[in-house]
XYZ file of C-alpha atoms in Angstrom:
651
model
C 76.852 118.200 43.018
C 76.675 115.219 45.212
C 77.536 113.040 42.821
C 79.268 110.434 45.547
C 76.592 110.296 47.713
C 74.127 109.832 44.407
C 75.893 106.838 43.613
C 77.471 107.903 40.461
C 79.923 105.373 39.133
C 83.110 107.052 38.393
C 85.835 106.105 35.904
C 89.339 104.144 37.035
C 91.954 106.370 38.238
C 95.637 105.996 37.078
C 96.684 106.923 40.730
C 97.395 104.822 43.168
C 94.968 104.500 45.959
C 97.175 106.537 48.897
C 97.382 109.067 46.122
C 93.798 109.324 45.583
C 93.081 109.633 49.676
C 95.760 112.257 49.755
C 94.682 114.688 47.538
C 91.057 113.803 48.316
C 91.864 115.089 51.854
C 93.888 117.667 50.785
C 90.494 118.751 48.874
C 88.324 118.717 51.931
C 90.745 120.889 54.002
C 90.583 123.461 51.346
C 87.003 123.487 51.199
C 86.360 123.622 54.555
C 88.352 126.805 55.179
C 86.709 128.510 52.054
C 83.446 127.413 53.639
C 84.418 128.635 57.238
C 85.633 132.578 55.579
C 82.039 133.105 53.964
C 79.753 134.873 55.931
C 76.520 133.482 57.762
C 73.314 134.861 59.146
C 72.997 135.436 62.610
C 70.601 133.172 62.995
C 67.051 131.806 60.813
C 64.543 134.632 60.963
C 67.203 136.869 59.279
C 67.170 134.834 56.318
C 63.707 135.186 56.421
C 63.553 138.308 56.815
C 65.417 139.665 54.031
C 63.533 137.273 51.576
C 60.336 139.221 52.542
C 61.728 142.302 52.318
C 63.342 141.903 48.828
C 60.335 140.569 47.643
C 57.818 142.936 49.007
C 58.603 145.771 47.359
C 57.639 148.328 44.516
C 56.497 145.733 42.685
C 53.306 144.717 45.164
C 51.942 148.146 46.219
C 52.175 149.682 42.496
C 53.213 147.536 39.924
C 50.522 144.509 40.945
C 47.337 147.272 41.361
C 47.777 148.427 37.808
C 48.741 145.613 36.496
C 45.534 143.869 37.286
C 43.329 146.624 36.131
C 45.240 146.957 32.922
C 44.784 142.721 32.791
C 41.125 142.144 33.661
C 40.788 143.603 37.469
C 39.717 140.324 39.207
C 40.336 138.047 36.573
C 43.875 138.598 36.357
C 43.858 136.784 39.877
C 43.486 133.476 38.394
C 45.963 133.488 35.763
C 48.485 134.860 38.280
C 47.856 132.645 40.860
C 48.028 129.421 38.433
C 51.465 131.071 37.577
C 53.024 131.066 40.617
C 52.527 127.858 41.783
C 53.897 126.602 37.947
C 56.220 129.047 37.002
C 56.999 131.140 40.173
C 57.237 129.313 43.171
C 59.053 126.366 41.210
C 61.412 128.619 39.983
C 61.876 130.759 43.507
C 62.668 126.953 45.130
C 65.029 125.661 42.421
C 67.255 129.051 43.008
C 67.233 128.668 47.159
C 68.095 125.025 46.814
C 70.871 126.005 43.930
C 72.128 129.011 46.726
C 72.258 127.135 49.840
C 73.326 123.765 48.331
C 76.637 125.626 46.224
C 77.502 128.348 48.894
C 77.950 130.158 45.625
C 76.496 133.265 44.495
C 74.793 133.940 41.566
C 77.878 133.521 39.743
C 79.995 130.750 40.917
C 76.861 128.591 41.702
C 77.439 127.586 37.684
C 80.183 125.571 38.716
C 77.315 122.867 38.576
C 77.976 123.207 34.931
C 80.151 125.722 33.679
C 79.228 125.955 30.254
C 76.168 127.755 31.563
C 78.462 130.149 33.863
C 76.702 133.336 31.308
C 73.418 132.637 33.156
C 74.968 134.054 35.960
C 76.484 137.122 34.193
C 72.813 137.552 32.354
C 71.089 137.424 36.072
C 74.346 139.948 37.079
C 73.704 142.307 33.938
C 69.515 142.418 34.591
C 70.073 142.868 38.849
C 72.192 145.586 37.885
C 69.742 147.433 35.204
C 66.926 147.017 37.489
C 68.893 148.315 40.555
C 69.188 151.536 39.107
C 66.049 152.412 37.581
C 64.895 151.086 41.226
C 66.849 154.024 42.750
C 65.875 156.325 40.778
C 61.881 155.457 41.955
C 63.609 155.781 45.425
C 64.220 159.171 44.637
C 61.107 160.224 43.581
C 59.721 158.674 47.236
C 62.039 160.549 48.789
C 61.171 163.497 47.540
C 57.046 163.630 48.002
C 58.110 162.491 51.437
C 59.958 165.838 52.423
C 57.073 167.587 50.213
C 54.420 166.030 52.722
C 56.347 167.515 55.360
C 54.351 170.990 53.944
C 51.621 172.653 55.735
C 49.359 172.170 52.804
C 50.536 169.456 50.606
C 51.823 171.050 47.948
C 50.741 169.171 44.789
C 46.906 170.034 46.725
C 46.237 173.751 44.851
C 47.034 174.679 41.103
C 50.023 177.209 40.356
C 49.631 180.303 38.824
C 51.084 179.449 35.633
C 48.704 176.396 35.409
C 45.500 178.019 35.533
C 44.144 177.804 32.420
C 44.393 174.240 32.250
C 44.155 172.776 36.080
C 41.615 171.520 38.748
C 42.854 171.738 42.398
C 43.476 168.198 43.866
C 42.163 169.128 46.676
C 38.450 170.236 44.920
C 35.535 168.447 46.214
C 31.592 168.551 45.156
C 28.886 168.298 46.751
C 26.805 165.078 45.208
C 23.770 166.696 43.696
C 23.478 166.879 40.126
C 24.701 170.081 39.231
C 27.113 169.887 40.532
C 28.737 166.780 39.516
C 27.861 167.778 35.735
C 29.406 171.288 35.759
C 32.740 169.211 36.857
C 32.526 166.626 34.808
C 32.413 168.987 32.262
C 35.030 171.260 33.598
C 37.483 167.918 33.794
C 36.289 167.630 30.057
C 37.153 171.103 28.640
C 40.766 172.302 27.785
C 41.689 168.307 28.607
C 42.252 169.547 32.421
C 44.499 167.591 34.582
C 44.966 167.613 38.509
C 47.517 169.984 40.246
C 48.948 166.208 41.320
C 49.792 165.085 37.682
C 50.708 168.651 37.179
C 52.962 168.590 40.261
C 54.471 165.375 39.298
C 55.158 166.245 35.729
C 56.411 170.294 36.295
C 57.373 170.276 39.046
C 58.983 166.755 40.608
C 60.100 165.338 36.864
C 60.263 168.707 35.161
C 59.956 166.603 32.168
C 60.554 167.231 28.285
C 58.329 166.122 25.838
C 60.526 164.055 23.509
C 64.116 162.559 23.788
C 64.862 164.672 20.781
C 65.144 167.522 22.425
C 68.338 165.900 24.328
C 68.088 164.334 28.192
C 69.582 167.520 29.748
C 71.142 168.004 32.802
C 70.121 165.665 36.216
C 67.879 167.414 38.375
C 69.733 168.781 41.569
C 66.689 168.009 44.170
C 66.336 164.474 42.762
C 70.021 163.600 42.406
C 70.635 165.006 46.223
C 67.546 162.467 46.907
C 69.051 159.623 44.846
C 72.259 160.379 47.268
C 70.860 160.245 50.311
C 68.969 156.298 48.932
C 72.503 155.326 47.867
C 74.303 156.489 51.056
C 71.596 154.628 52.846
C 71.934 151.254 50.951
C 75.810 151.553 51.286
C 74.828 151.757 55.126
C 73.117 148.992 55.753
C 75.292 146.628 53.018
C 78.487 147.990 53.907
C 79.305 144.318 55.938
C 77.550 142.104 53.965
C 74.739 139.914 55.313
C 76.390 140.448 59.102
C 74.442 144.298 58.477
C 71.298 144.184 56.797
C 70.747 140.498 58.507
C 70.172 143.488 61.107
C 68.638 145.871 58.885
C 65.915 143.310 57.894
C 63.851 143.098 60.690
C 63.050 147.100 60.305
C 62.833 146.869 56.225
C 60.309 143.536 56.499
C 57.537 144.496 59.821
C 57.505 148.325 59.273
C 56.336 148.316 55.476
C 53.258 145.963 57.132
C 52.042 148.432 60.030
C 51.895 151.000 57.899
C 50.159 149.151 54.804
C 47.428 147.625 57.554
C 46.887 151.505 59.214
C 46.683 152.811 55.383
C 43.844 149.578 54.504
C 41.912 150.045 57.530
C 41.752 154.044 56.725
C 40.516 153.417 52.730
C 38.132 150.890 54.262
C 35.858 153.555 56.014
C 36.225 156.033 53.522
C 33.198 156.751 51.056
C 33.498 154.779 47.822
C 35.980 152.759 48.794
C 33.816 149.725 48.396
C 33.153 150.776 44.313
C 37.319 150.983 44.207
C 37.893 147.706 45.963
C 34.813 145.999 43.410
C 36.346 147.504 40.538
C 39.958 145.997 41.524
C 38.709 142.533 42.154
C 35.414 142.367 39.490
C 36.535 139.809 36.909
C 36.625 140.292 32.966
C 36.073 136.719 31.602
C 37.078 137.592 28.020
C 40.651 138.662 29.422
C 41.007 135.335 30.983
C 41.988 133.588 27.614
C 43.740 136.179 26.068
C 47.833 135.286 25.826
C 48.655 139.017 27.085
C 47.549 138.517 30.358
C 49.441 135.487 31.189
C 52.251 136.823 29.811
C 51.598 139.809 32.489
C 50.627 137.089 34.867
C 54.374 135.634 34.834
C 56.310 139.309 34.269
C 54.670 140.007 37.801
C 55.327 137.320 39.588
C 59.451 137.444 37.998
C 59.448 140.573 39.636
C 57.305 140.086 42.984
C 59.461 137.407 44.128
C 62.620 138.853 42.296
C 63.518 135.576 40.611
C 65.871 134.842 38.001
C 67.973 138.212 38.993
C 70.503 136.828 41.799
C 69.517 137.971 44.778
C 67.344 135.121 46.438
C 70.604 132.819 45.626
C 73.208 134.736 46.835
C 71.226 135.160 50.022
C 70.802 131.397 50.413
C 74.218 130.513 50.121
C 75.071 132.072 53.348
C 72.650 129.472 55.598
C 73.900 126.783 57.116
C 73.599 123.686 54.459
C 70.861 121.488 56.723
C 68.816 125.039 56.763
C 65.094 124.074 56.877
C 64.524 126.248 53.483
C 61.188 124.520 52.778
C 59.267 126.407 55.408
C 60.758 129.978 54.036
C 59.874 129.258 50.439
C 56.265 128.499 51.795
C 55.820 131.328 53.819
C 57.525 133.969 51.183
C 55.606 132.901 48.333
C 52.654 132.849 50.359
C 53.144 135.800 52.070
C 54.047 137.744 48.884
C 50.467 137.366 46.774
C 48.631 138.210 50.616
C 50.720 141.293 50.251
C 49.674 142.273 47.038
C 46.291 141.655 47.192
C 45.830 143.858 50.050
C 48.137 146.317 48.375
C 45.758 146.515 45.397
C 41.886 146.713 47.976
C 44.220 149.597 50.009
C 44.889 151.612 46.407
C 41.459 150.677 44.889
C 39.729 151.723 48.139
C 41.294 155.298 48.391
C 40.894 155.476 44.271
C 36.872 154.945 44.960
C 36.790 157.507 47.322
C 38.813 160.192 45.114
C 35.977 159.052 42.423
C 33.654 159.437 44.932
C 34.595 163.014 45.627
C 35.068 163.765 41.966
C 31.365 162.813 40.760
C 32.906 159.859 38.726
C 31.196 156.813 38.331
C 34.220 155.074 36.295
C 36.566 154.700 38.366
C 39.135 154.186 35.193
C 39.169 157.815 34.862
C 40.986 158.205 38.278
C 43.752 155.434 37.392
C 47.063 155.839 35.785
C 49.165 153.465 35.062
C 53.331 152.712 35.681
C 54.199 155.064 38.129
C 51.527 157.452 37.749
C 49.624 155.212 39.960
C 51.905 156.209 43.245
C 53.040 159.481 41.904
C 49.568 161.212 40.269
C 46.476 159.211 41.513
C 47.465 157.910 45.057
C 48.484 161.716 46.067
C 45.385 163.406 44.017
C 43.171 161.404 46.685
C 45.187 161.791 49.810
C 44.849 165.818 48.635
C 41.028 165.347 49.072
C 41.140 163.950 52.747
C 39.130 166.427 55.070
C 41.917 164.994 58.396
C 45.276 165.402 58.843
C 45.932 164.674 54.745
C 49.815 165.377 55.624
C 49.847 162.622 57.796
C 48.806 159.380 55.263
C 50.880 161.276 52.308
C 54.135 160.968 54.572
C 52.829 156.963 55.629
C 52.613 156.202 52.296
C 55.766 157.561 51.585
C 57.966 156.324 53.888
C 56.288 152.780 53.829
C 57.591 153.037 49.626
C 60.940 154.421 50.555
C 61.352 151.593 53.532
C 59.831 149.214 50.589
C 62.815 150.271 47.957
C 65.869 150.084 50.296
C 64.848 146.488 51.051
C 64.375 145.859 47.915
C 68.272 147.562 46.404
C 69.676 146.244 49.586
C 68.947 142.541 48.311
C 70.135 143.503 44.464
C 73.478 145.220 45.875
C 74.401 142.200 48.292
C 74.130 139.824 45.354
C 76.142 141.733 42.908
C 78.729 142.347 45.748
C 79.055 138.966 47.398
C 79.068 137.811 43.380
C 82.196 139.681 42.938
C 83.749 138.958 46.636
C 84.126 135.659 45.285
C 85.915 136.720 42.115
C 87.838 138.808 44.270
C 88.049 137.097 47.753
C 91.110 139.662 49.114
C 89.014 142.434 48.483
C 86.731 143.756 51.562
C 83.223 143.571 50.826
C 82.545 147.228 52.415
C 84.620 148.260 49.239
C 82.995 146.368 46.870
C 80.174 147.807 47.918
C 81.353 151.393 48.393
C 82.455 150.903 43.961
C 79.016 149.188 43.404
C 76.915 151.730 44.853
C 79.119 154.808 43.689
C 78.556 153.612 40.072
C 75.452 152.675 40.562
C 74.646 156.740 42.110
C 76.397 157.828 38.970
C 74.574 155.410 36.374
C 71.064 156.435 37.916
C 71.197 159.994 37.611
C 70.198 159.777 33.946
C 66.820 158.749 35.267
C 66.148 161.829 36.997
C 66.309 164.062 33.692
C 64.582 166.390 32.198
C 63.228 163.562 29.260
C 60.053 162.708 30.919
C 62.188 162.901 33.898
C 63.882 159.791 33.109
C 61.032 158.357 32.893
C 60.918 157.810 29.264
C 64.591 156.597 29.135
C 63.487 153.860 32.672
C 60.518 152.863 30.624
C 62.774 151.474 27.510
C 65.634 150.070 29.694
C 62.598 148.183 32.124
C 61.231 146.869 28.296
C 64.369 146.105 26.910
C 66.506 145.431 29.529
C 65.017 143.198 32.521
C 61.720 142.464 31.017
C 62.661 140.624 27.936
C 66.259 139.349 29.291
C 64.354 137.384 31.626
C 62.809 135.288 30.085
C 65.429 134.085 28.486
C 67.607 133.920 31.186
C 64.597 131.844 33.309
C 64.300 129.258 30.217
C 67.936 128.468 29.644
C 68.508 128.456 33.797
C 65.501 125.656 34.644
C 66.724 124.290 31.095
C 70.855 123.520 32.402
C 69.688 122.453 36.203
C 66.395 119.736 34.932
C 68.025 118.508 32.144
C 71.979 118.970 31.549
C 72.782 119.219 34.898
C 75.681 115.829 35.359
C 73.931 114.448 32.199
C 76.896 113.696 29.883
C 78.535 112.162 32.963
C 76.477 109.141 32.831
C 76.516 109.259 28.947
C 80.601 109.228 28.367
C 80.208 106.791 30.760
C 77.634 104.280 29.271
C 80.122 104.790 26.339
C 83.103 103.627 27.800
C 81.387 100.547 29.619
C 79.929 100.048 25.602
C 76.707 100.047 26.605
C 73.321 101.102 24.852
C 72.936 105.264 24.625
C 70.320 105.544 26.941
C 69.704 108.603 29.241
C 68.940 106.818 32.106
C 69.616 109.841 34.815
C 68.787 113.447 33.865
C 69.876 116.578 35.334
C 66.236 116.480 37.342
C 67.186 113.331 39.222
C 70.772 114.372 40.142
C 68.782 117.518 41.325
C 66.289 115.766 43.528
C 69.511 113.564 45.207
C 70.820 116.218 45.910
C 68.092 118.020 47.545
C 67.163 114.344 49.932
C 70.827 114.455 50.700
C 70.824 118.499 51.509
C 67.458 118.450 53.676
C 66.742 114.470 54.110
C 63.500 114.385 52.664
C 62.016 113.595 49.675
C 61.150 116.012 46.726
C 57.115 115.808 46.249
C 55.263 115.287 42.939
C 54.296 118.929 42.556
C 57.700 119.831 42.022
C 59.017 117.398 40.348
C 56.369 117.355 37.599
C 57.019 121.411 37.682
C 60.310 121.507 37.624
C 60.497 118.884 34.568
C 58.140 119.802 32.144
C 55.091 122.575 33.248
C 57.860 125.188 33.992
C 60.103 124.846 31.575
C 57.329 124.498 28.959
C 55.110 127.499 30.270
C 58.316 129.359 29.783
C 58.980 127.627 26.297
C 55.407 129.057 25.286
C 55.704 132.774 27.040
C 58.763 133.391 25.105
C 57.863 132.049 21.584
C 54.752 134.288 22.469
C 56.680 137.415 22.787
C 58.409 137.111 19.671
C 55.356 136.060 17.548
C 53.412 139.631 18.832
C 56.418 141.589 19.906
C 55.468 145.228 19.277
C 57.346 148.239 18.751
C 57.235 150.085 22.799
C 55.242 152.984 23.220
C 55.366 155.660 26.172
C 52.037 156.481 26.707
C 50.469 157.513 23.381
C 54.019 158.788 22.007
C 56.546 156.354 19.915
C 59.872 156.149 20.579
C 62.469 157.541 17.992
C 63.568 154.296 16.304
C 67.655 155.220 17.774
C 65.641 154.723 21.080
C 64.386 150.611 19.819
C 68.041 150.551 18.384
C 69.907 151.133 21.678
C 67.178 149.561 23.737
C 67.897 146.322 21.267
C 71.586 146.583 21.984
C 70.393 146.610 25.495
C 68.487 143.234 25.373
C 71.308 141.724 23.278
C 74.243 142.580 25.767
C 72.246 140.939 28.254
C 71.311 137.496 25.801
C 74.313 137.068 24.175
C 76.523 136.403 27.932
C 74.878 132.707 27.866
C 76.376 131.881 24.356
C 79.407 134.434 25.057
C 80.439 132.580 27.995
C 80.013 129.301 26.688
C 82.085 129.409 23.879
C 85.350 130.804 26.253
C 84.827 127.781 28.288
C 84.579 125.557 25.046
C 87.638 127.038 23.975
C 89.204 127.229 27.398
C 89.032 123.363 26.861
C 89.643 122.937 23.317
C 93.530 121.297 24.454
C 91.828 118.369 25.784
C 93.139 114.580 24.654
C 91.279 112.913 22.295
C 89.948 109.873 22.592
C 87.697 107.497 20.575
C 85.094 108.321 21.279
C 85.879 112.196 19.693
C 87.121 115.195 20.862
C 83.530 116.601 21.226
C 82.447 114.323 24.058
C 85.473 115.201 26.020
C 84.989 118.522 25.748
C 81.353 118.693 26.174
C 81.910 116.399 29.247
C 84.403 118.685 30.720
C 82.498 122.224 30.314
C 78.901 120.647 31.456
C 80.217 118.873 34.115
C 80.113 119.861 37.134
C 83.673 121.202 39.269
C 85.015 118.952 41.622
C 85.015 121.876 44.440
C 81.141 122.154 43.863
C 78.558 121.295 45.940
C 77.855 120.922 49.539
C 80.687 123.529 50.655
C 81.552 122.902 53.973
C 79.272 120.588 54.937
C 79.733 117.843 52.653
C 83.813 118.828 52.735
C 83.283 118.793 56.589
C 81.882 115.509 56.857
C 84.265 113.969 54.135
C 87.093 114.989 55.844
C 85.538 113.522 59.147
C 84.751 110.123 57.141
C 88.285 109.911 55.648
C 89.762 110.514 59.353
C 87.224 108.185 60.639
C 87.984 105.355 58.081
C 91.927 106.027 58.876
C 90.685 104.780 62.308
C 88.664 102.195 61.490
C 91.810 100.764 59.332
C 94.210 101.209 61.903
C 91.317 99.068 64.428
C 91.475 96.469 61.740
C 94.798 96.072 61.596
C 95.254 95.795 65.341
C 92.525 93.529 65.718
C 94.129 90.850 62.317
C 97.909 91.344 64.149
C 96.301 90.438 67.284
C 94.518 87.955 65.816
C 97.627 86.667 64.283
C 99.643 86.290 67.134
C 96.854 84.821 69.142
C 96.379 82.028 66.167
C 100.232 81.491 66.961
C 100.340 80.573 70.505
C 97.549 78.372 69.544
C-alpha cells in the first residue's frame, strides 16, 4: 500500500530520472480521476448509518436469542463477548481499514496482493448465498405482516381440519391446579402443537415432509412477497450509496423505537421476569465445552456481517482521512447492546406465554432457527388480552425494516464489486441483473420442502457457515503476514544480505493505517491482529473438521444427495482462493529469470502489491501536488544558483 511513505527501499530503475517523474505523474493523474468517478457518502452519519443497519439485523433479534439458549442461556455471554473483542471486532476493523484505505471493493481491494484476489470471489460467492436465503426470511415477514392486518390474528384459533391434534394459540388457564394439569396433559396427548406452529407449517410454508418427495412448485403468496422485498431493495440501491446513504437513516432508528416499545411491553407482562432469568441464567458446564465457542464466533461472523463484503465495499466510498475509529467503536458496541436486549424482549414475552400456558420450563415454549420468530414469538402475541394485532404487525415490520437493511448492504457490495469490473456499466443496472437473479434464485426457498426451509438450512450449513471460516483464516492470514513480505525478502537477496524477515505484512499494515488516520495502532490490536485472531481462527476450524457431523433438520437426516450437493456447495466456495491463485501464477509464469530463480520472481510479482493500490485519490492527490510542488521548488533553485552566479560575477 503505502509502501513510499513506509520507507520501503526500492530497486534501481533502468529509466532515466525525467522518465521516471513522467510516468510517475502520468500515474497520479489517472488515479485521481478514477478516485474522483467513485461515489461518496453524503456526509459521516450515513456511513454510520448503514453499518448499523447491516449489522443489526436477523441475526440479533432471532438468531442471538436461540442461540444462547441452545449454548448455555447466560453463559454463552462470556464466550461471545471474549470473541468479539479477539476475533470480531479485530476482524470488523482490519476490513474498514482494508475498504477505506484501497477505495476498492471487496474484490479489487486484493490488489494489495493479488495472489489472494479468490478471497474476494469466496466473500462474493458467501454474500451472494446468504442474500438469498435472507430474502426468502423477508418473505416470510412480509407475509405475517399482511396476516396481522386480520381482525383476529389468524394463526390465534385451530382450523377445522386440525382438530384432532391442535390447541388454540390464543387458549389461556386460569392458574389453579386443575387446571394447569388437565393442559399440561392435553399439550401431552396426541403430541399437540399450537394453531401458530400449525399456521406456520400448513399454512405459511405448506411444507413437505422430505426432499424426496421433490421441492415442488414456489408458493404464489410467498413469491409475490419475495417480489415486493426485491422491488424494494432494487429501490433503495438502484444509485448506489448516493440512495440508501438516504435510505439508512429510516432502516437504522426505526428498527430501535419499535424494539424499545416491544421491551418495555414484555417487561410488565406476567412471567416475563422467569423468561428474561432463563435467557441470562448461566450453565457453567457449557462454558468449556468447544461447541459453544464455536457458536460464540458463527454469531458474531454474522452479527457484524464480517468476512462477506459488505462492511468493505461500504468503506471504500469515505473520504480517505475518515475518522473510522469512532464507527468501529460505536458499531461493535452498539451491535452486542442490541442483541442483548433483543434476547430480555423475546425471553420476556416467552415467560409470559409460559406463564399463560401453566409451564414452568420455559424450554417447552422455545423453538429454535426460525421457529423462534415464526411459531413461538406469534403463539404469545396470540395470548395478549389488548390490541394483540397491534405488537404482531410491530414486530413484523421492525423484522422486515431489519432485512432490507440488511440485503441492501449485501446487494451494494456485490454491485459496486462488479461496477469496478465493469466501470461503463450503470450501477442502477447492475443492480436491476443482481436483484432479478437474485428474485429468481430465492424462490426455491419458498417451496413446498419444508417450505424451503429444509433446502435454506443445508445451503446456511454448507454454504456461508463453513466457507467462512475459511475465508476469515486465509484473509487475516494474506493482510498480517504476506501482505509486501517478499518485497523486502527479494530485496535482502539482491543487496546479499542475511534472509531475515525483518518487516511482515502486520507492520506494512500498521504504516499504513498511521499514514491513513495519523495515529498510532494500539497494543490490543496489534497483538490481535498478529497472533490471538488468526490463531483462535486456526483452532475453530481444525475444530470443525475434527467433530464435523453429518447436518440434521430437526430430528430428520438429510438424504446423503442432499450432504453431496451441499459439499459441492462448500467446495465451490473454498476452492476460488486456490482457483484464483494459480491463474495469477500462471498469468505470470513469462516472467525473466534471474538468479535468484524463477520462483521468487514470480512469487514477488503475484503477492505484491499493484502499483495503482492504495491510498486512491488521496495519496495520488497529494503525489501529484508534491511532484508539481517539487517542479517549483527546482525551478526556485535554479533561479536562485543563476542568480547567484551572475551576482558572484560582477563580484
Amino acid at each position: 500500500m503505502a509502501e513510499n511513505d513506509r520507507g520501503h527501499q526500492n530497486p534501481t530503475f533502468t529509466m532515466d530520472e525525467t522518465d521516471k517523474k513522467s510516468n510517475e505523474e502520468s500515474r497520479c493523474v489517472e488515479i485521481t480521476r478514477e478516485i474522483k468517478k467513485r461515489s461518496k457518502w453524503n456526509n459521516e452519519i450515513e456511513f454510520l448509518m448503514s453499518c448499523i443497519a447491516i449489522s443489526i439485523g436477523f441475526g440479533n433479534i432471532w438468531r442471538f436469542p436461540f442461540t444462547a439458549y441452545e449454548n448455555g442461556g447466560g453463559v454463552f455471554l462470556i464466550p461471545y463477548i471474549i470473541v468479539l473483542f479477539l476475533v470480531g471486532k479485530p476482524i470488523y476493523y482490519m476490513e474498514i481499514i482494508l475498504g477505506q484505505f484501497s477505495s476498492s471493493s471487496s474484490i479489487n481491494v486484493w490488489n494489495i496482493s493479488p495472489g489472494f484476489s479468490g478471497i474476494g470471489w469466496s466473500q462474493f460467492y458467501c454474500n451472494t448465498a446468504l442474500m438469498t436465503y435472507y430474502s426468502s426470511l423477508m418473505a416470510l415477514t412480509l407475509f405475517f405482516l399482511i396476516a396481522s392486518f386480520s381482525a383476529e390474528l389468524p394463526w390465534a384459533k385451530c382450523r377445522e381440519e386440525w382438530l384432532d391434534y391442535c390447541i388454540d394459540s390464543s387458549h389461556q388457564i386460569d392458574n389453579n391446579t386443575s387446571n394447569i394439569t388437565s393442559f399440561v396433559q392435553l399439550l401431552n396427548e396426541k403430541e399437540r402443537r399450537s394453531s401458530a406452529e400449525l399456521y406456520f407449517l400448513k399454512v405459511v410454508l405448506q411444507e413437505k415432509d422430505s426432499i424426496d418427495d421433490g421441492i415442488g412448485l414456489p408458493s404464489w403468496k410467498l413469491t409475490l412477497c419475495l417480489l415486493v422485498s426485491w422491488i424494494s431493495v432494487i429501490l433503495i440501491t438502484s444509485q448506489g450509496v448516493k440512495s440508501s446513504g438516504k435510505a439508512s437513516y429510516f432502516l437504522a432508528i426505526f428498527p430501535y423505537i419499535i424494539l424499545f416499545s416491544l421491551l418495555i411491553r414484555a417487561v410488565t407482562l406476567d412471567g416475563a421476569a422467569t423468561g428474561i432469568l432463563f435467557f441470562v441464567t448461566p450453565k457453567w458446564s457449557k462454558l468449556f465445552e468447544p461447541s459453544v465457542w464455536y457458536a460464540a464466533i458463527t454469531q458474531c461472523f454474522f452479527s457484524l456481517s464480517v468476512c462477506f463484503g459488505p462492511i468493505l465495499t461500504y468503506s471504500s466510498h469515505n473520504d480517505f482521512k475518515h475518522n473510522l475509529y469512532r464507527d468501529v467503536l460505536i458499531v461493535t458496541t452498539l451491535d452486542t447492546f442490541t442483541s442483548f436486549i433483543a434476547g430480555c424482549t423475546i425471553f420476556g414475552i416467552l415467560g409470559n406465554l409460559a406463564h399463560k400456558m401453566g409451564l414452568e420450563d420455559i424450554s417447552k415454549v422455545v423453538k429454535s432457527g426460525v421457529g423462534l420468530a415464526f411459531v413461538s414469538y406469534p403463539d404469545a402475541i396470540a395470548k395478549f388480552n389488548v390490541v394483540p394485532q397491534l405488537f404482531a404487525v410491530l414486530f413484523f415490520v421492525m423484522m422486515f425494516v431489519l432485512g432490507v437493511g440488511s440485503i441492501v448492504g449485501m446487494v451494494s457490495g456485490l454491485a459496486h464489486s462488479l461496477k469496478e469490473k465493469l466501470p461503463n456499466v450503470q450501477i442502477w443496472k447492475i443492480v436491476l441483473c443482481i436483484c432479478s437473479m437474485s428474485f429468481a434464485a430465492s424462490t426455491i426457498y419458498v417451496t413446498p420442502v419444508r417450505g424451503g426451509q429444509f433446502l435454506l438450512n443445508l445451503v446456511d450449513y454448507y454454504g456461508t457457515s463453513f466457507v467462512v471460516f475459511f475465508v476469515a483464516s486465509f484473509e487475516i492470514t494474506a493482510i498480517m503476514w504476506v501482505y509486501e513480505l517478499i518485497v523486502t525478502f527479494t530485496y535482502t537477496l539482491k543487496l546479499k544480505r542475511s534472509i531475515i524477515f525483518l518487516q511482515t505484512g502486520i507492520e506494512n499494515f500498521l504504516n499504513d493505517v498511521e499514514f491513513m488516520l495519523d495515529r498510532k495502532t494500539g497494543s490490543y490490536w496489534r497483538i490481535c491482529w498478529f497472533l490471538v485472531t488468526p490463531l483462535i481462527l486456526l483452532f475453530i476450524f481444525f475444530y470443525t473438521f475434527a467433530t464435523l457431523q453429518l447436518l440434521t433438520y430437526g430430528k430428520k437426516e438429510y438424504p446423503i444427495s442432499a450432504h453431496a450437493a451441499g459439499i459441492v456447495v462448500s467446495c465451490l466456495g473454498i476452492f476460488q482462493i486456490p482457483f484464483w491463485m494459480i491463474v495469477k501464477l500462471l498469468k505470470n509464469r513469462n516472467l525473466p529469470l534471474s538468479k535468484f530463480g524463477f520462483f521468487f520472481v514470480e512469487y514477488k510479482k503475484v503477492f505484491s502489491a499493484n502499483l495503482a493500490m492504495g491510498a486512491k485519490g488521496y495519496r495520488a492527490q497529494k503525489g501529484l501536488a508534491s511532484i508539481q510542488r517539487g517542479e517549483r521548488e527546482a525551478e526556485k533553485s535554479q533561479k536562485e544558483a543563476k542568480m547567484g552566479s551572475i551576482d558572484t560575477h560582477f563580484d
